[in-house]
Short mmCIF file of C-alpha atoms in Angstrom, two decimals:
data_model
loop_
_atom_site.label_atom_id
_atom_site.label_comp_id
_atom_site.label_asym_id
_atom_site.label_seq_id
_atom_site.Cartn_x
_atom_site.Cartn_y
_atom_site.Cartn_z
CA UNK J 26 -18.78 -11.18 -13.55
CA UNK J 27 -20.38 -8.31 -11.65
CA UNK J 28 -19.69 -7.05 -8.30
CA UNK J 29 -21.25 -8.94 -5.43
CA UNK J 30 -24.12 -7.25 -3.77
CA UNK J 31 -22.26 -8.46 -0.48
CA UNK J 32 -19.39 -6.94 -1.20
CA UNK J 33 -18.11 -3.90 0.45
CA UNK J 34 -19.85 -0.71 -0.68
CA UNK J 35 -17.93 1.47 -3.36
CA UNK J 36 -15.94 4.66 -2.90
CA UNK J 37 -15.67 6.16 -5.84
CA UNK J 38 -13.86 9.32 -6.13
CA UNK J 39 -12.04 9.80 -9.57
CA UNK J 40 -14.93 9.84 -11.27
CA UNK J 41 -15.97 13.52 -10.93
CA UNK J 42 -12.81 13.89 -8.72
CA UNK J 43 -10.26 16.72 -8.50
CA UNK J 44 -7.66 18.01 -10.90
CA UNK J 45 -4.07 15.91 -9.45
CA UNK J 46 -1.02 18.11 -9.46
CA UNK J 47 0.53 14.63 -10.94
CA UNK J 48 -0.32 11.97 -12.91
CA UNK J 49 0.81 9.38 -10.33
CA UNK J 50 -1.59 11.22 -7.98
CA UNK J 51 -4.33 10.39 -10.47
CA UNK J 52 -3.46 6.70 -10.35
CA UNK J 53 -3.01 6.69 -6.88
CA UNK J 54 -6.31 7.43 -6.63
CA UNK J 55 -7.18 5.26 -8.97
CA UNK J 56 -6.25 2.40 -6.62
CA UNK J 57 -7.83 3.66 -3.88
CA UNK J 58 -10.97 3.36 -5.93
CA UNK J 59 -10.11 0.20 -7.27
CA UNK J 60 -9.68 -1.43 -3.31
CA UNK J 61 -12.77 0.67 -2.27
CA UNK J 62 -10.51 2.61 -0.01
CA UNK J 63 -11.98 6.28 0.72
CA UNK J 64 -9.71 9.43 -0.07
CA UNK J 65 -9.42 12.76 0.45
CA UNK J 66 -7.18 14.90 -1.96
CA UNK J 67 -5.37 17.10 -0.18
CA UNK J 68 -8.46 18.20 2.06
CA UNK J 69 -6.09 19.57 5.14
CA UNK J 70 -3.52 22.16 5.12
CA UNK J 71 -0.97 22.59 8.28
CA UNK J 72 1.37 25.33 8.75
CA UNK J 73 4.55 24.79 9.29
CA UNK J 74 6.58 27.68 9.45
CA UNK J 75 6.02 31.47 11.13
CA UNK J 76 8.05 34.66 10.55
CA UNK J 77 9.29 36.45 14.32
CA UNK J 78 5.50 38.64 13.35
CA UNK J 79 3.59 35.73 13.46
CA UNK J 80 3.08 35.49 9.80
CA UNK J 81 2.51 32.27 8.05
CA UNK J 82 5.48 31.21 5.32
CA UNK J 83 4.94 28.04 4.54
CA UNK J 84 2.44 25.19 4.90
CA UNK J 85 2.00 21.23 4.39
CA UNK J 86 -0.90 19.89 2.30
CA UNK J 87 0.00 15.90 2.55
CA UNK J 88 -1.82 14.91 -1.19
CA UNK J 89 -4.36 12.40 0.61
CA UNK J 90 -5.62 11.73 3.28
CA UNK J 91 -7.58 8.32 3.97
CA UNK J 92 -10.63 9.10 6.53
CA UNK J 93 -11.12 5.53 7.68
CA UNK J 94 -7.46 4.70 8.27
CA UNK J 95 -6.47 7.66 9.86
CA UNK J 96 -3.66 8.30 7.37
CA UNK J 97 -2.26 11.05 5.32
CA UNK J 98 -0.32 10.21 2.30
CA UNK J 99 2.03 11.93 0.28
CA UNK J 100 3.38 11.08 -3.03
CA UNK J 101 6.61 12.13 -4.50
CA UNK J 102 7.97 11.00 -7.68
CA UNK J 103 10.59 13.96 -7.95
CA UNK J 104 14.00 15.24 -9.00
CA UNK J 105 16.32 14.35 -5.73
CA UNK J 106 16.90 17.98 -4.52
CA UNK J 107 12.98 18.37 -4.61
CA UNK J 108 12.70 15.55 -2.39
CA UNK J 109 14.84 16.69 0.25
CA UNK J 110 12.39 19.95 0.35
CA UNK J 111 10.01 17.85 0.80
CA UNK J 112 11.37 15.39 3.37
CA UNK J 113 11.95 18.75 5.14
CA UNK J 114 8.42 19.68 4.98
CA UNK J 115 7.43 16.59 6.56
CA UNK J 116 9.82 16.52 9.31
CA UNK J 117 8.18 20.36 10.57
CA UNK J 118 4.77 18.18 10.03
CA UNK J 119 6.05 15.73 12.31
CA UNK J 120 7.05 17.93 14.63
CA UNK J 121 4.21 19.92 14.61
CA UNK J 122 1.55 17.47 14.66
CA UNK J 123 3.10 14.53 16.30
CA UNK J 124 -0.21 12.91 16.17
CA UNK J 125 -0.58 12.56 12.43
CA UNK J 126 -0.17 9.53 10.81
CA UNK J 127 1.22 10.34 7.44
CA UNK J 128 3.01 8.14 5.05
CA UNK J 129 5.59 9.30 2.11
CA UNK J 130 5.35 7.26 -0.92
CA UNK J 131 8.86 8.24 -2.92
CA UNK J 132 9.62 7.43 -6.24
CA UNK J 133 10.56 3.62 -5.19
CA UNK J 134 8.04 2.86 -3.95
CA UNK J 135 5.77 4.30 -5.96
CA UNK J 136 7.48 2.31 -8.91
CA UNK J 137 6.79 -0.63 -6.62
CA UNK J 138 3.65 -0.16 -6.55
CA UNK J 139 3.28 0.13 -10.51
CA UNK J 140 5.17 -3.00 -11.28
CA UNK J 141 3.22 -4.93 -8.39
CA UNK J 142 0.07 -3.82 -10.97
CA UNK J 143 2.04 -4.05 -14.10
CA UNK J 144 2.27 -0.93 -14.77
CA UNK J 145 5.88 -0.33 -14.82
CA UNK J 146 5.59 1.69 -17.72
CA UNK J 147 4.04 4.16 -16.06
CA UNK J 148 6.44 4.42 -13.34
CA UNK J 149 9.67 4.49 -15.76
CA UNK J 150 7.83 7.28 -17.34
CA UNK J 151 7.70 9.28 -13.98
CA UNK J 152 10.84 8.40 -12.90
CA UNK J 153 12.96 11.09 -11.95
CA UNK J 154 10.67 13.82 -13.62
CA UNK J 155 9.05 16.69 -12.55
CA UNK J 156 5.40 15.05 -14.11
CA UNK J 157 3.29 17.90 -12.61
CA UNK J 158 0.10 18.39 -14.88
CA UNK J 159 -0.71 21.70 -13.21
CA UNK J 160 1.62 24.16 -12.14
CA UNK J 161 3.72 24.47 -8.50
CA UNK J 162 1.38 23.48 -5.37
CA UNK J 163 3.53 24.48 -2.58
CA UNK J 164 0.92 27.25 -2.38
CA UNK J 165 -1.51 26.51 0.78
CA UNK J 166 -4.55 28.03 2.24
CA UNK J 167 -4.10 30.11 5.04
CA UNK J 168 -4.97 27.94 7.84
CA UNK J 169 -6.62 24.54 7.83
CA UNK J 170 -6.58 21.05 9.16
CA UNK J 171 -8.12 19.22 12.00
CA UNK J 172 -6.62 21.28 14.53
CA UNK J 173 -7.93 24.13 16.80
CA UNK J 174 -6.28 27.48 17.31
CA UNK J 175 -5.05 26.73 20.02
CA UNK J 176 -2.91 24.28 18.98
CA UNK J 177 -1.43 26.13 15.87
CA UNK J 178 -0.62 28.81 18.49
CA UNK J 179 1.61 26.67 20.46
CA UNK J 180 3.07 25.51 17.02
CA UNK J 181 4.15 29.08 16.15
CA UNK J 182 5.88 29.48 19.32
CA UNK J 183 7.69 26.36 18.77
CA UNK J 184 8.34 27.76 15.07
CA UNK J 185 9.48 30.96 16.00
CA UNK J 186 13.01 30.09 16.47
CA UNK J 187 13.21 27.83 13.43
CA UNK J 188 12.08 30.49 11.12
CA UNK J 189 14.25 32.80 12.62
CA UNK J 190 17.27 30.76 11.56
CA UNK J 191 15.67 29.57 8.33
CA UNK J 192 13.96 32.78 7.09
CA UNK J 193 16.94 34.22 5.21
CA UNK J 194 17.35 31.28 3.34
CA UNK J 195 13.93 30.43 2.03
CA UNK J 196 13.29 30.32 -1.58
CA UNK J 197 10.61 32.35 -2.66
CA UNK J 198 8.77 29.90 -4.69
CA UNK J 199 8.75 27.65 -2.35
CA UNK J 200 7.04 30.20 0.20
CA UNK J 201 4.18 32.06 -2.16
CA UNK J 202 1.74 34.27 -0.61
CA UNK J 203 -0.95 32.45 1.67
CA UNK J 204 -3.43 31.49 -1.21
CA UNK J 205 -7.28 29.73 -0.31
CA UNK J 206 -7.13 25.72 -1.04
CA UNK J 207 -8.49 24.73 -4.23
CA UNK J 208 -8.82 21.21 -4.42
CA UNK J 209 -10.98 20.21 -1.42
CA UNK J 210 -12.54 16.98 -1.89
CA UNK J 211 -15.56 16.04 -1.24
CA UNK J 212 -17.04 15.39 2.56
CA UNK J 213 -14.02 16.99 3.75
CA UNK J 214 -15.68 18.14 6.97
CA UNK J 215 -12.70 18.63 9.25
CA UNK J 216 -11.24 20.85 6.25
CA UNK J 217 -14.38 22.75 6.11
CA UNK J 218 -14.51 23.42 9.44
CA UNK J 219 -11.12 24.25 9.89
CA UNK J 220 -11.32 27.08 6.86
CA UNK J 221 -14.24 28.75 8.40
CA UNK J 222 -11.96 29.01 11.34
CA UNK J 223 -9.61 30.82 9.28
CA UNK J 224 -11.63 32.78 7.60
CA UNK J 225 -12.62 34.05 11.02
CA UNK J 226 -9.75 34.74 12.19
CA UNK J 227 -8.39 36.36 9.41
CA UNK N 4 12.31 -7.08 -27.07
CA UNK N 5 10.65 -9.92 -25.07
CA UNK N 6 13.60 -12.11 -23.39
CA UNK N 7 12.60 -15.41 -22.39
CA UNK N 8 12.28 -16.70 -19.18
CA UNK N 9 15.19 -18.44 -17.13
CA UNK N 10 13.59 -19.81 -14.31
CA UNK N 11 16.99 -19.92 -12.08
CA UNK N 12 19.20 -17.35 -14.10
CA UNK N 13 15.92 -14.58 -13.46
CA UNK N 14 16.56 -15.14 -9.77
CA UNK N 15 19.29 -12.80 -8.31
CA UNK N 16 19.18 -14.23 -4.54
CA UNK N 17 17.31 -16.75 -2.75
CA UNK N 18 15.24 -15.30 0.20
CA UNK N 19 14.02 -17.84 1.66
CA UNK N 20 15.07 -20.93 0.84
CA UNK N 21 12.53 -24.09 0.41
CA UNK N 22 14.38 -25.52 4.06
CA UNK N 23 13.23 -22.22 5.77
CA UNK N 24 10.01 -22.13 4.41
CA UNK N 25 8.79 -25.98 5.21
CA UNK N 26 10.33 -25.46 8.75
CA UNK N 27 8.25 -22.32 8.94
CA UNK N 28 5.18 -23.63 7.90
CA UNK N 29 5.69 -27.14 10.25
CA UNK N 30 5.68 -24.28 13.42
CA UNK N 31 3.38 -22.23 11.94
CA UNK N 32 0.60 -25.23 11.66
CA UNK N 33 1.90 -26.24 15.18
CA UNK N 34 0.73 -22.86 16.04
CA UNK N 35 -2.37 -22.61 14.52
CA UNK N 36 -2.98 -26.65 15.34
CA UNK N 37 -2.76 -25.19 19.38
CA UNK N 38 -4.70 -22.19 19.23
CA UNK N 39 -7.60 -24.09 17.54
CA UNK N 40 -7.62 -27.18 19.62
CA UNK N 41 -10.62 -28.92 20.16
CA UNK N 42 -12.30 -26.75 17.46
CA UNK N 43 -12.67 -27.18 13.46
CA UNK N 44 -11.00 -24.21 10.90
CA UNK N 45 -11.84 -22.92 7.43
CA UNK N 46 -8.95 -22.45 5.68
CA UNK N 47 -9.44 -19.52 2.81
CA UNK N 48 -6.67 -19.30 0.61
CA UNK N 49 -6.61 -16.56 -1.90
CA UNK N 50 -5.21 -17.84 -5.24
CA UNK N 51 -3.34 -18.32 -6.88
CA UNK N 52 -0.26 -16.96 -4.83
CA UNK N 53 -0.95 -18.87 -1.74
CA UNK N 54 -2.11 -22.24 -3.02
CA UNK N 55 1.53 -23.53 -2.35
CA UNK N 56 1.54 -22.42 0.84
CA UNK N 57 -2.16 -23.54 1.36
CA UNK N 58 -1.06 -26.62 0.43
CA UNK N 59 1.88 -27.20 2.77
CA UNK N 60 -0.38 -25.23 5.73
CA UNK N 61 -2.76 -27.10 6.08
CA UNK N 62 -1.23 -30.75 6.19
CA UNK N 63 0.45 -29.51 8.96
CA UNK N 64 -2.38 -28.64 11.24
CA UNK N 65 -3.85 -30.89 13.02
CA UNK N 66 -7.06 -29.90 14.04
CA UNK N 67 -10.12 -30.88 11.28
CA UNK N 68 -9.91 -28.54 8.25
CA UNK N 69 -11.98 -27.61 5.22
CA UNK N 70 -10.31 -25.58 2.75
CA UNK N 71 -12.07 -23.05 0.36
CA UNK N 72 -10.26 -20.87 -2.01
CA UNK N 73 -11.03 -17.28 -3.37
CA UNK N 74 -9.80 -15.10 -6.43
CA UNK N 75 -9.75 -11.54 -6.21
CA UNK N 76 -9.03 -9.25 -9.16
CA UNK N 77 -6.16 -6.87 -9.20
CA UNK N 78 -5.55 -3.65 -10.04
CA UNK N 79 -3.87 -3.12 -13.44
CA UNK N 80 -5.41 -6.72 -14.80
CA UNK N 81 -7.89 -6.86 -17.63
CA UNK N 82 -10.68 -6.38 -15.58
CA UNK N 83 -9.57 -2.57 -14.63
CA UNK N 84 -10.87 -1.39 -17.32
CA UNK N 85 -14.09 -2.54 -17.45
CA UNK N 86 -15.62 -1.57 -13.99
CA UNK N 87 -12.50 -0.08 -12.34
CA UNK N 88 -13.33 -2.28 -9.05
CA UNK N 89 -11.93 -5.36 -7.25
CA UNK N 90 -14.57 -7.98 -8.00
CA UNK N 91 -14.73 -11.25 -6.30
CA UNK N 92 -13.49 -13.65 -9.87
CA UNK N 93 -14.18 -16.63 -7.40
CA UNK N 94 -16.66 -16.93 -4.23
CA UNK N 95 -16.04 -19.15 -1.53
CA UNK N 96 -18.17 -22.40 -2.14
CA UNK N 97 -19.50 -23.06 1.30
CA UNK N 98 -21.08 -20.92 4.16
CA UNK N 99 -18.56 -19.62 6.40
CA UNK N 100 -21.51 -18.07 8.76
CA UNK N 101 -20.61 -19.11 12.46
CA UNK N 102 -17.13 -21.18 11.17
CA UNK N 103 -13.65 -20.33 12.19
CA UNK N 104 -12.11 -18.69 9.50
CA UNK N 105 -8.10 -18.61 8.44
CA UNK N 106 -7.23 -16.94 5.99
CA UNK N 107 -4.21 -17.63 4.23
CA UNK N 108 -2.00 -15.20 2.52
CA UNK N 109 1.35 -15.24 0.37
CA UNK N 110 1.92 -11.54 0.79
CA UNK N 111 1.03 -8.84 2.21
CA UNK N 112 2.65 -5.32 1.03
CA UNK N 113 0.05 -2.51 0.79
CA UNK N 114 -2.79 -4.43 2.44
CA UNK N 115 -5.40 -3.36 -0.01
CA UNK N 116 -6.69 -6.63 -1.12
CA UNK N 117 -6.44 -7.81 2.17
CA UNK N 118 -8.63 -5.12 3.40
CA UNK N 119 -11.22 -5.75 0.99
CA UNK N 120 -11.05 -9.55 1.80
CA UNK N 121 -11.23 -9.04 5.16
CA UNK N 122 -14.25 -6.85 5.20
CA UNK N 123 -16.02 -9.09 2.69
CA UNK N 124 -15.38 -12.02 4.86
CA UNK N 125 -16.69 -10.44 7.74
CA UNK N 126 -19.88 -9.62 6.07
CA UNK N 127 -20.25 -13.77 5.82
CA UNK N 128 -20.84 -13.78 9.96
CA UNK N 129 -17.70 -15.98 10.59
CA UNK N 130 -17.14 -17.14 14.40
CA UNK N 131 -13.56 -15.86 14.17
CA UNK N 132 -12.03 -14.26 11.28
CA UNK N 133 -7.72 -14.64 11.77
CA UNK N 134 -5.15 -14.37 8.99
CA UNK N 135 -1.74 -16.17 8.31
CA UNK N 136 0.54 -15.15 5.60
CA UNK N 137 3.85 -16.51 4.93
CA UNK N 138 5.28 -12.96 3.98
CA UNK N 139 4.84 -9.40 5.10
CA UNK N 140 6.59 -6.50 3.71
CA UNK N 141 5.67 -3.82 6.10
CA UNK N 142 7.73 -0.96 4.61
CA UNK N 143 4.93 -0.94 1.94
CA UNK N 144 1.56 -0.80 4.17
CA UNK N 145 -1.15 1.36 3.42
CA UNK N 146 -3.78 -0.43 5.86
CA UNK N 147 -2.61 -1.62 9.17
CA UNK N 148 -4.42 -4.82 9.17
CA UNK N 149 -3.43 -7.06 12.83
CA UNK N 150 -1.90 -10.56 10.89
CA UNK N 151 -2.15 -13.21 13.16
CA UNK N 152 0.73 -15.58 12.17
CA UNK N 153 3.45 -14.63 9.87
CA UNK N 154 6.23 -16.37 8.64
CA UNK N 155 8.80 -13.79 7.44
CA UNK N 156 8.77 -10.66 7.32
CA UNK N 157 11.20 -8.87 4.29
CA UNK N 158 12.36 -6.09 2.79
CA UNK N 159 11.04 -4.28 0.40
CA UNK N 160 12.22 -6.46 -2.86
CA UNK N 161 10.46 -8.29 -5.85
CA UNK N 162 10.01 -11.31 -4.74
CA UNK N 163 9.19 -14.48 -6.51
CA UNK N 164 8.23 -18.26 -6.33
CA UNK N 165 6.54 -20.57 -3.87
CA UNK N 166 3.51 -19.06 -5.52
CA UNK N 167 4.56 -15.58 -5.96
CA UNK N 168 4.58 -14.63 -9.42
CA UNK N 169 5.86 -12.10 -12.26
CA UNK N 170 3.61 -12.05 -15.19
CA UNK N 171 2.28 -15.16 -13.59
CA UNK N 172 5.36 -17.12 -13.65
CA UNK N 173 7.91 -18.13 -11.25
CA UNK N 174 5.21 -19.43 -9.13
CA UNK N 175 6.38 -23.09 -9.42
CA UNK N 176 9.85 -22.04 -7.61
CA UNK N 177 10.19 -23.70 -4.52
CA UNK N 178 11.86 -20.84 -2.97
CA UNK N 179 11.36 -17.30 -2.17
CA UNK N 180 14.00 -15.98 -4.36
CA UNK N 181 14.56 -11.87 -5.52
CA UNK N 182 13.59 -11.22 -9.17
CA UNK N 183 16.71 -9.71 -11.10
CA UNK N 184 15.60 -6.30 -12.15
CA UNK N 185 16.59 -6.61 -15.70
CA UNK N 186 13.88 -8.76 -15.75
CA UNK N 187 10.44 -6.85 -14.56
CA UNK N 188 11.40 -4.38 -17.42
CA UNK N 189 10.46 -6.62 -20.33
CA UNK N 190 7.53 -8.48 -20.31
CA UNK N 191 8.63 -12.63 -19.35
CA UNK N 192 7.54 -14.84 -22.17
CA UNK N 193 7.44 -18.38 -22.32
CA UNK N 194 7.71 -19.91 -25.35
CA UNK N 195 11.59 -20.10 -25.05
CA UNK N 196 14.49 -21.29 -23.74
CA UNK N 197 15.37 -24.80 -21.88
CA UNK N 198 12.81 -26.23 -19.46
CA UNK N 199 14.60 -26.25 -15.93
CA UNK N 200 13.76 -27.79 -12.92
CA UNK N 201 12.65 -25.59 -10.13
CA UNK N 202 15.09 -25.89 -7.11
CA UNK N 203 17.18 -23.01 -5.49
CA UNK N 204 20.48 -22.17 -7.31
CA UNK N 205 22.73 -21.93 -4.73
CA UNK N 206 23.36 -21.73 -0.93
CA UNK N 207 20.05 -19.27 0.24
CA UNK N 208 20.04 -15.84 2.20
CA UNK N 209 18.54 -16.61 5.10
CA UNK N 210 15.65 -14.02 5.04
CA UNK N 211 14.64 -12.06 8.57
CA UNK N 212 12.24 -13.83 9.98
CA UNK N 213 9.96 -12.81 12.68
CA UNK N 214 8.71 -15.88 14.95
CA UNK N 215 5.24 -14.29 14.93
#
C-alpha cells in the first residue's frame, strides 16, 4: 500500500545525509525518517570549557538535534569510562545552557529501542564497543550554536574557575585544537548563523 | 537456536496484574464517560496492541461510542525496506471530520508513532482530538505528546501481554507481565511446547500507577 496523500509530509534526511560517526547514529536517523520526524546531525556546537586566557578547550556537539521538538539528542553506545566523559560533557552543557533540552540515549536504551524494532541484533553488536565508522569527534568548531556572544561570554566567566581546576588534568585527545564543523546538515540556519559569528570574531 | 514459547515460564514478573488493570480501566471509562457527557466519542484504537484494552474501554463508558481501528507500520517490520516510511496498513473507515476523537493507546515509549497518528488525525478536522493509553514509559520519550488519561505509568522494562506483544505473541496474556530477557534474544517460535492457559503466575507487582 502506498503512503496516503493525507498523511504527514516526509522528512527525509538519510538519503543524501551526512557521514555518522556511528552506525547507531545512522539508524537513529533512520527512525527519525521512518516517523517523519525532522533532524539535524550535529548542526550546533557549544563550548564548554575556557583556559584562565580565554581560550576555548573543549566543546559539545549533541549528535541531533530535532528542530520541531526543540530537542537535542545524543547517542552513546560506549565503553563505560567513555561514558562518564561524556556524562561530564553534558553536565557543563547543562550548566551552560540551562535552556537546552537535550536527551542522552545510552547504550540501554538504545538497545531498547532496537529490540522494540527487532533489531536486537544490531544492538548486541554495538554493545559495549567503540562502533565509530569515522575516527574521534570530540573535535568541534570554534564557536557555534543558537546563542549570541553575549551569552558565551558570561559562560566563560562562569568556566573560568572550572578550567582552572580541571586544566591540568585534561586529556589531550579529548581537547584537540578548535577545528571548523564538518557535518552540518542541511537547513541548519541557527548553525549557519552562529559560524558566521565566529568566523567574525575570530 | 529457536526456544519455544512458554507463555507463563517467559514472564519474569507480573506488572500489572489483570485485577489492576480492569479496576483501571472501570475509572478510566468513568473518567472519560464524565468529561464527554452529553456528547458522542470516536474511539480509535491502534491495533493490534490496544484492541484488548479497546475492548474493555469502551464497555465501560457510558456515553454513545463508535469505535474505528487503525494499523500503523513499524519501524524494523517488512515494510522498512520497501519505502523506509510509516504507512497507514489500515485507514479509519468512517469520517472523523467534526467528531470527538479518543484515541486509544497500549503504550507509549518514544512517542513516534503517536506523533505521526496524532498529526494524521488532525489532518481529518476532528472536533476534539484526546488520547488514553493504558501505559506510558516516560523514561523513553522522544516527543512530548500531552496524554490525556493514563493508566500506569512504568519503568523502563519489556513488557508484555494484555495486547503487548514480542514477536507478536504474548498478546493474549491477561496481564502486564516483564518479558524474561533470555527470551528477546532468540527469536519466540510457536510450533512447540504445551498450550497453557493465559492467567498470571503468581501473586502480581503492583506496578506505579499514576491516577491521571
Amino acid at each position: 500500500m502506498d503512503q496516503r496523500d493525507d498523511a504527514p509530509d516526509a522528512q527525509r534526511s538519510t538519503d543524501a545525509g551526512p557521514a555518522f560517526a556511528h552506525v547507531s547514529e545512522a539508524e537513529f536517523a533512520r527512525i527519525l525518517d521512518y516517523y517523519q520526524v525532522r533532524w539535524e546531525y550535529e548542526p550546533h556546537t557549544f563550548p564548554i570549557l575556557w583556559n584562565m586566557s580565554g581560550d576555548l578547550l573543549e566543546s559539545f556537539s549533541p549528535d541531533f538535534f530535532l528542530p520541531e521538538l526543540d530537542l537535542y539528542v545524543e547517542l552513546t553506545t560506549l565503553r563505560q569510562k567513555l561514558v562518564r566523559k561524556k556524562n561530564r560533557k553534558l553536565r557543563r552543557l547543562r550548566e551552560l545552557y540551562p535552556e537546552l533540552r537535550i536527551k542522552l540515549f545510552y547504550a540501554r536504551d538504545f538497545r531498547a529501542l532496537m529490540l522494540k524494532y527487532g533489531r536486537l541484533e544490531l544492538a548486541e553488536e554495538l554493545s559495549g564497543t567503540a562502533g565509530h565508522v569515522t575516527p574521534s569527534r570530540s573535535a568541534a568548531s570554534m564557536l557555534a550554536g543558537p546563542f549570541g556572544a553575549d551569552r558565551i561570554a558570561a559562560a566563560a566567566v562562569q568556566a573560568d574557575l572550572a578550567s582552572a581546576a580541571l586544566a591540568p588534568a585534561l586529556d589531550p585527545l579529548e581537547h584537540p585544537a578548535p577545528v571548523h564543523h564538518r557535518r552540518r546538515r542541511r537547513g541548519a540556519a541557527r548553525s549557519a548563523t552562529a559560524a558566521e559569528r565566529a568566523r567574525a570574531g575570530a | 537456536m529457536k526456544v519455544p514459547i512458554d507463555l507463563q515460564g517467559d514472564v519474569a514478573e507480573v506488572l500489572v496484574s489483570e485485577d489492576q488493570i480492569q479496576a483501571k480501566v472501570l475509572e478510566l471509562g468513568a473518567r472519560i464517560s464524565a468529561d464527554y457527557a452529553g456528547r458522542q466519542l470516536t474511539l480509535v484504537s491502534v491495533l493490534k496492541g490496544s484492541l484488548p484494552f479497546m475492548a474493555d474501554l469502551m464497555r465501560s463508558i457510558t456515553v454513545p461510542v463508535r469505535i474505528d481501528l487503525m494499523e500503523v507500520s513499524s519501524y524494523g517490520g517488512s515494510s522498512t525496506e520497501s519505502s523506509g516510511l510509516v504507512r497507514i496498513l489500515k485507514d479509519l473507515s468512517a469520517s472523523i471530520a467534526d467528531e470527538h476523537v479518543l484515541l486509544v493507546e497500549d503504550i507509549i515509549d518514544t512517542g513516534l508513532t503517536l506523533n505521526y497518528l496524532v498529526r494524521y488525525l488532525r489532518g481529518k478536522s476532528p472536533a476534539s482530538l484526546r488520547i488514553c493509553t493504558l501505559l506510558d514509559k516516560p523514561a523513553r520519550r522522544l516527543v512530548e505528546i500531552p496524554v490525556d488519561y493514563t493508566g500506569f505509568t512504568i519503568d523502563d522494562r519489556f513488557v508484555v501481554g494484555y495486547g503487548l506483544d514480542f514477536g507478536e505473541f504474548y498478546r493474549n496474556l491477561r496481564y502486564v507481565g516483564v518479558l524474561r530477557p533470555e527470551v528477546y534474544s532468540t527469536p519466540p517460535v510457536a510450533d512447540a511446547g504445551p498450550a497453557v492457559e493465559p492467567g498470571p503466575p503468581g501473586d502480581p507487582v503492583a506496578a506505579a500507577e499514576t491516577g491521571a
